[in-house]
Short mmCIF file of C-alpha atoms in Angstrom, two decimals:
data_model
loop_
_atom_site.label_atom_id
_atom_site.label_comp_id
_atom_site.label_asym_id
_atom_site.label_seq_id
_atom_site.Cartn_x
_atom_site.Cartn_y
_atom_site.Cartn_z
CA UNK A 1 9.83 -41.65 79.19
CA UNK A 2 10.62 -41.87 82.95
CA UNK A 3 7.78 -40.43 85.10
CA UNK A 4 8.72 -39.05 88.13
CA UNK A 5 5.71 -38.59 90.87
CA UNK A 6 6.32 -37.16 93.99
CA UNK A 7 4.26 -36.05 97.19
CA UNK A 8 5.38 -33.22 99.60
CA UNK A 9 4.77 -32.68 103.29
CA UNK A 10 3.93 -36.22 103.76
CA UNK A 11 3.46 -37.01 107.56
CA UNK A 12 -0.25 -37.32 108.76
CA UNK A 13 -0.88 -40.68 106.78
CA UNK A 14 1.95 -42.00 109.36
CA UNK A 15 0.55 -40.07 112.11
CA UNK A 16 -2.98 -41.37 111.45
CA UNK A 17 -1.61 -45.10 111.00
CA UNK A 18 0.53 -44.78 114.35
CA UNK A 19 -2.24 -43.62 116.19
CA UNK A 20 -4.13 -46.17 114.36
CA UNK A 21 -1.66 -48.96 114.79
CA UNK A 22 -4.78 -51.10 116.73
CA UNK A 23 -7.25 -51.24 114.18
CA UNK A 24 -4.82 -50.94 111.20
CA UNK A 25 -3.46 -54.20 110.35
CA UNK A 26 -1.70 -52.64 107.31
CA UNK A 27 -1.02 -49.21 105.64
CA UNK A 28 -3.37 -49.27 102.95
CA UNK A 29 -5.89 -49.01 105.62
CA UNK A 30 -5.14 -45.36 105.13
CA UNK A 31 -6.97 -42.80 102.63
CA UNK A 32 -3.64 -41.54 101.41
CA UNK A 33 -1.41 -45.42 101.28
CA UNK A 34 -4.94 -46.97 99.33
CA UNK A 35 -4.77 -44.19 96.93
CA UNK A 36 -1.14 -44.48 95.80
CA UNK A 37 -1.67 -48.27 95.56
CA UNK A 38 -4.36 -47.55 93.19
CA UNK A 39 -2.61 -45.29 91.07
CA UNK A 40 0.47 -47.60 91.25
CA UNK A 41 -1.70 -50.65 89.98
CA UNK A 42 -3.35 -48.96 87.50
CA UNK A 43 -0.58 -47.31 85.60
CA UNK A 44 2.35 -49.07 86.91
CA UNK A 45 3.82 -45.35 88.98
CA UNK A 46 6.42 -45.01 91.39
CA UNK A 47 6.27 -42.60 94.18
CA UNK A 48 8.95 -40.75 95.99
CA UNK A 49 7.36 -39.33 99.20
CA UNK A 50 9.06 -36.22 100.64
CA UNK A 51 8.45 -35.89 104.31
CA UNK A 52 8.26 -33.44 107.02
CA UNK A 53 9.67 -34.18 110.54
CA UNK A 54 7.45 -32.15 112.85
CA UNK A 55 3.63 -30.86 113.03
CA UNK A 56 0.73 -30.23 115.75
CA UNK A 57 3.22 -31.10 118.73
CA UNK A 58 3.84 -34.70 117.25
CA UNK A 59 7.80 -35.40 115.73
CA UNK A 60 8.32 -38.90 113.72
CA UNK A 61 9.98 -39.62 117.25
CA UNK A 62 6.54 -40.47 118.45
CA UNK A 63 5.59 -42.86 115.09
CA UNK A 64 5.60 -46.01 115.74
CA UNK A 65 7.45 -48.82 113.54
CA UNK A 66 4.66 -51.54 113.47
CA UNK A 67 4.64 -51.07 109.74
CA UNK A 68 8.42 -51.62 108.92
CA UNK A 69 7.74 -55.30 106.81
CA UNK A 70 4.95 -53.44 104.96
CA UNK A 71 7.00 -50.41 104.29
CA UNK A 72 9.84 -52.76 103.17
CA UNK A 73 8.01 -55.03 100.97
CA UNK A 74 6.57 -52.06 98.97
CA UNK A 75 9.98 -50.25 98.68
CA UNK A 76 10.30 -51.21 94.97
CA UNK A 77 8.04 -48.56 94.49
CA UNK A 78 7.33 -46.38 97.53
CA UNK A 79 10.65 -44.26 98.60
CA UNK A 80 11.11 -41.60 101.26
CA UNK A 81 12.72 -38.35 101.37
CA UNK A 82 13.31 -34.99 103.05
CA UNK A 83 11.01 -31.99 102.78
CA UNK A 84 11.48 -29.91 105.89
CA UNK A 85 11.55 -29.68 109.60
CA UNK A 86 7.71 -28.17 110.26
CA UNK A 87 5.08 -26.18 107.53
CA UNK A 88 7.51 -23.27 108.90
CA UNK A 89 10.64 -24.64 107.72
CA UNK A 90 11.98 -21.59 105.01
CA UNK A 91 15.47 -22.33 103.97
CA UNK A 92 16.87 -19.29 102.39
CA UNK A 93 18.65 -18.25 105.81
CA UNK A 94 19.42 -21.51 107.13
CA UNK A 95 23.11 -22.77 107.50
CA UNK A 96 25.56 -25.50 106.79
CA UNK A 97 24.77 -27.05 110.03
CA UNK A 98 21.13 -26.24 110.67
CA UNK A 99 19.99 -28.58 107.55
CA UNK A 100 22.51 -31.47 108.44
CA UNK A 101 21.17 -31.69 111.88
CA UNK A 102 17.88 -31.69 110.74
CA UNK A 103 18.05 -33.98 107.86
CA UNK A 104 19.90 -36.48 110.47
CA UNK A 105 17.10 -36.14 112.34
CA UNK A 106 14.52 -37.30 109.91
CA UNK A 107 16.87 -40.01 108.51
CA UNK A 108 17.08 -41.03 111.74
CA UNK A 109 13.74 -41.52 112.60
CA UNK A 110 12.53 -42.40 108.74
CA UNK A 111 14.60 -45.43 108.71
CA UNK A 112 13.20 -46.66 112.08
CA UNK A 113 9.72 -46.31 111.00
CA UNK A 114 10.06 -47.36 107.10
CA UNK A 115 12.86 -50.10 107.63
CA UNK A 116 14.37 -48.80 104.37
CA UNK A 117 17.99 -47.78 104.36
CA UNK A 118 18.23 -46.09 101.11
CA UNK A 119 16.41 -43.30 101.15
CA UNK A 120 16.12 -40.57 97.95
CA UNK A 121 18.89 -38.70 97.29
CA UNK A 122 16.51 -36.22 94.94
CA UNK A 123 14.39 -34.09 96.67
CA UNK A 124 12.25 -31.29 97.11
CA UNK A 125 12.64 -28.96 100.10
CA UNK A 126 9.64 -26.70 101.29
CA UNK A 127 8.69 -23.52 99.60
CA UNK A 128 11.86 -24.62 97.34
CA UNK A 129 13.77 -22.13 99.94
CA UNK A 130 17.28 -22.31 100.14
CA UNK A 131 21.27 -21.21 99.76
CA UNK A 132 24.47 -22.06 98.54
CA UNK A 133 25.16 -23.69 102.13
CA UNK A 134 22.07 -25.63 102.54
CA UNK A 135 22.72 -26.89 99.02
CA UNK A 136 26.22 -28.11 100.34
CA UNK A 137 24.82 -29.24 103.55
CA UNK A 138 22.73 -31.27 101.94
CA UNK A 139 25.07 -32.84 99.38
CA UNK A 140 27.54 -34.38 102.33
CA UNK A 141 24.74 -35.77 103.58
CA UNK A 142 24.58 -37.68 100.10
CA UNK A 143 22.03 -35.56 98.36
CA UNK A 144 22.42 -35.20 94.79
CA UNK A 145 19.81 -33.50 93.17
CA UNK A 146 16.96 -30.87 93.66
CA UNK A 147 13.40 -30.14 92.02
CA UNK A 148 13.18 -26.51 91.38
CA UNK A 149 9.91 -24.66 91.37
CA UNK A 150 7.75 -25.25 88.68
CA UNK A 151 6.44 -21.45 88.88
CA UNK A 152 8.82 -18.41 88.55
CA UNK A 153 9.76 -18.16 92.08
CA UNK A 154 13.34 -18.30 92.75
CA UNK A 155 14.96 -22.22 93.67
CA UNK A 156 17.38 -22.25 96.46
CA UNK A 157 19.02 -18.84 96.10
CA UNK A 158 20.14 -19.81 91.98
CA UNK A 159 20.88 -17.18 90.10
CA UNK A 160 18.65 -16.31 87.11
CA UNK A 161 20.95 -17.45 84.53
CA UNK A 162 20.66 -21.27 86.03
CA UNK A 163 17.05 -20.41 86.76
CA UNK A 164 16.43 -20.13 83.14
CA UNK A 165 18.29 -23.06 82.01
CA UNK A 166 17.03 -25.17 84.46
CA UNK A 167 13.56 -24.39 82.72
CA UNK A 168 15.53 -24.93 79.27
CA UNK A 169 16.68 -27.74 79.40
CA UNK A 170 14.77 -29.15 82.40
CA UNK A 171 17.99 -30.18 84.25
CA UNK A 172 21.17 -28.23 84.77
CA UNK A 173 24.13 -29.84 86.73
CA UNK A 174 26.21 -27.13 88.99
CA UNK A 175 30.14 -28.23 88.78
CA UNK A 176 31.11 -25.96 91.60
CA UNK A 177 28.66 -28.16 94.22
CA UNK A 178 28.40 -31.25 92.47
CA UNK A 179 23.93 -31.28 92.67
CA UNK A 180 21.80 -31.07 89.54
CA UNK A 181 18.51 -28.91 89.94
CA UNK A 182 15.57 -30.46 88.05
CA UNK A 183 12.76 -28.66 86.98
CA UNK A 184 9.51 -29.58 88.30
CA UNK A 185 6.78 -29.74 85.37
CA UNK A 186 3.48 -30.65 86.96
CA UNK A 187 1.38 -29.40 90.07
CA UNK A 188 -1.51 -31.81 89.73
CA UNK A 189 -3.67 -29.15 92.04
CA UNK A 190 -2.81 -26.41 89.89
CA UNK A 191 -4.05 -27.55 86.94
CA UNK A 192 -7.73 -28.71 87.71
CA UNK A 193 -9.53 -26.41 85.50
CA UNK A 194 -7.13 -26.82 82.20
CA UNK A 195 -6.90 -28.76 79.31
CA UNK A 196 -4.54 -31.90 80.25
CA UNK A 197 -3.58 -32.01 76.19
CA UNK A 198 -1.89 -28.61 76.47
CA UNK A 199 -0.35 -28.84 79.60
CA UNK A 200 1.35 -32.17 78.82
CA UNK A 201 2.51 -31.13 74.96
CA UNK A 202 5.45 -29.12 75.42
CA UNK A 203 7.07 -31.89 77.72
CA UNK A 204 6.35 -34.67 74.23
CA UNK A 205 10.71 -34.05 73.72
CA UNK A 206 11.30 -35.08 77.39
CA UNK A 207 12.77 -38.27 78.39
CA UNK A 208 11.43 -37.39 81.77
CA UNK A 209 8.57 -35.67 83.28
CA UNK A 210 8.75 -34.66 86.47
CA UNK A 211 4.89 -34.50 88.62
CA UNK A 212 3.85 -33.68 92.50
CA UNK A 213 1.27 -32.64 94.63
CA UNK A 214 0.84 -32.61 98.16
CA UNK A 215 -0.13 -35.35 100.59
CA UNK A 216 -3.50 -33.62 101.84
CA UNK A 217 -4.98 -33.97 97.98
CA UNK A 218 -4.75 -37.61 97.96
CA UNK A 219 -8.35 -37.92 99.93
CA UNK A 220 -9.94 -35.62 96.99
CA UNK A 221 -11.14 -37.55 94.42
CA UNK A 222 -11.43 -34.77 92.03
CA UNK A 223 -7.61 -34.17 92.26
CA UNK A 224 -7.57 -38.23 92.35
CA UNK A 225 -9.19 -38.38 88.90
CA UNK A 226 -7.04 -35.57 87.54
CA UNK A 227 -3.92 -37.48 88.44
CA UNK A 228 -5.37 -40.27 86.56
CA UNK A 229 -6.08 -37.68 83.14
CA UNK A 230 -2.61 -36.59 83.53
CA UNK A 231 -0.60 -40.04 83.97
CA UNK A 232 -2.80 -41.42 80.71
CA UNK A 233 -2.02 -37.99 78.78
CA UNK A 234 1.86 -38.21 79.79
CA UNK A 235 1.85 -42.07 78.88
CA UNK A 236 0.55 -41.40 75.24
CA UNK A 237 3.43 -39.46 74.82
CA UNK A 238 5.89 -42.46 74.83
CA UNK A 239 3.83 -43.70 71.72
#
């Protein structure tokens, strides 16, 4: 079973290690780099980390790329992709153009920082907002595949027949643009106060599983330990 683990609106662990960049001599001198390095060594986890471009008056124009050999020499298991613009960002009216300029920007600027050329070509955009043209915007710039909402809001403008069998069947490839939606199956911060056993049985069929939260949890240790609960609970499944 392949475990996919992602974090959205990633950008103030590189804004505190740029700002940083004196006393840090490496990126797991930050809260939120230490913690996925635990996770990784403990249960052997990749993570795909879905970035914003701009927040508080700082842009990843102002990061600097001190970092790059780290960033590069841990790119077997850390990866970078596009989330949005700003917390702002809402897709669902956004055109063709809009989300190629902006994803240029970030690529851009994320390969500067992060060294790493190839960046994910699955994502998650914010609030899972969205249309038919931002899809396709997205796809020539070498996209090919989106998480949908693991909730019942709407993904991207789909209509509610792919809605559903996205949830079905956890994947479902659209011919017409050439992208497969994937549904997203855990929100570590939403399930704090349930029983891991249940959450994780009805995805025992799966041959993938896909997980996220958000970068500002990663300093909680509560939502640290339930990341732990569910990575052991999802493992056990593959026996």
């Amino acid at each position: 079973m392949i475990i996919h683990f992602s974090i959205d609106d990633v950008f103030g662990s590189l804004k505190y290690l740029s700002l940083n960049k004196n006393k840090c001599t490496s990126i797991f001198d930050s809260i939120f780099f230490s913690a996925l390095k635990d996770i990784h060594e403990k249960f052997d986890v990749n993570f795909s980390l879905y970035c914003m471009y701009e927040r508080g008056g700082y842009t990843l124009e102002d990061f600097t790329d001190c970092y790059k050999e780290e960033f590069m020499k841990n790119s077997d298991w850390i990866s970078y992709g596009y989330h949005c613009y700003t917390d702002d960002s809402n897709y669902n009216d956004a055109t063709y153009e809009q989300i190629k300029k902006e994803y240029q920007q970030f690529r851009q600027q994320i390969v500067r920082i992060t060294g790493i050329q190839k960046l994910e070509d699955n994502i998650r955009l914010h609030f899972f907002s969205g249309n038919e043209d931002v899809v396709k915007g997205l796809k020539s710039e070498g996209i090919k595949g989106l998480f949908s909402a693991d909730d019942d809001r709407k993904s991207y403008g789909l209509e509610i027949d792919k809605v559903k069998k996205i949830k079905k069947c956890g994947a479902f490839f659209d011919q017409e643009i050439g992208i497969t939606y994937y549904n997203t199956d855990i929100r570590i911060e939403n399930i704090i106060d349930k029983d891991i056993s249940r959450v994780v049985a009805d995805l025992k069929c799966k041959d993938r599983v896909n997980i996220f939260t958000h970068e500002k949890y990663l300093g909680d240790e509560e939502i640290k330990e339930k990341i732990y609960e569910v990575i052991r609970a999802v493992k056990k499944l593959e026996v």
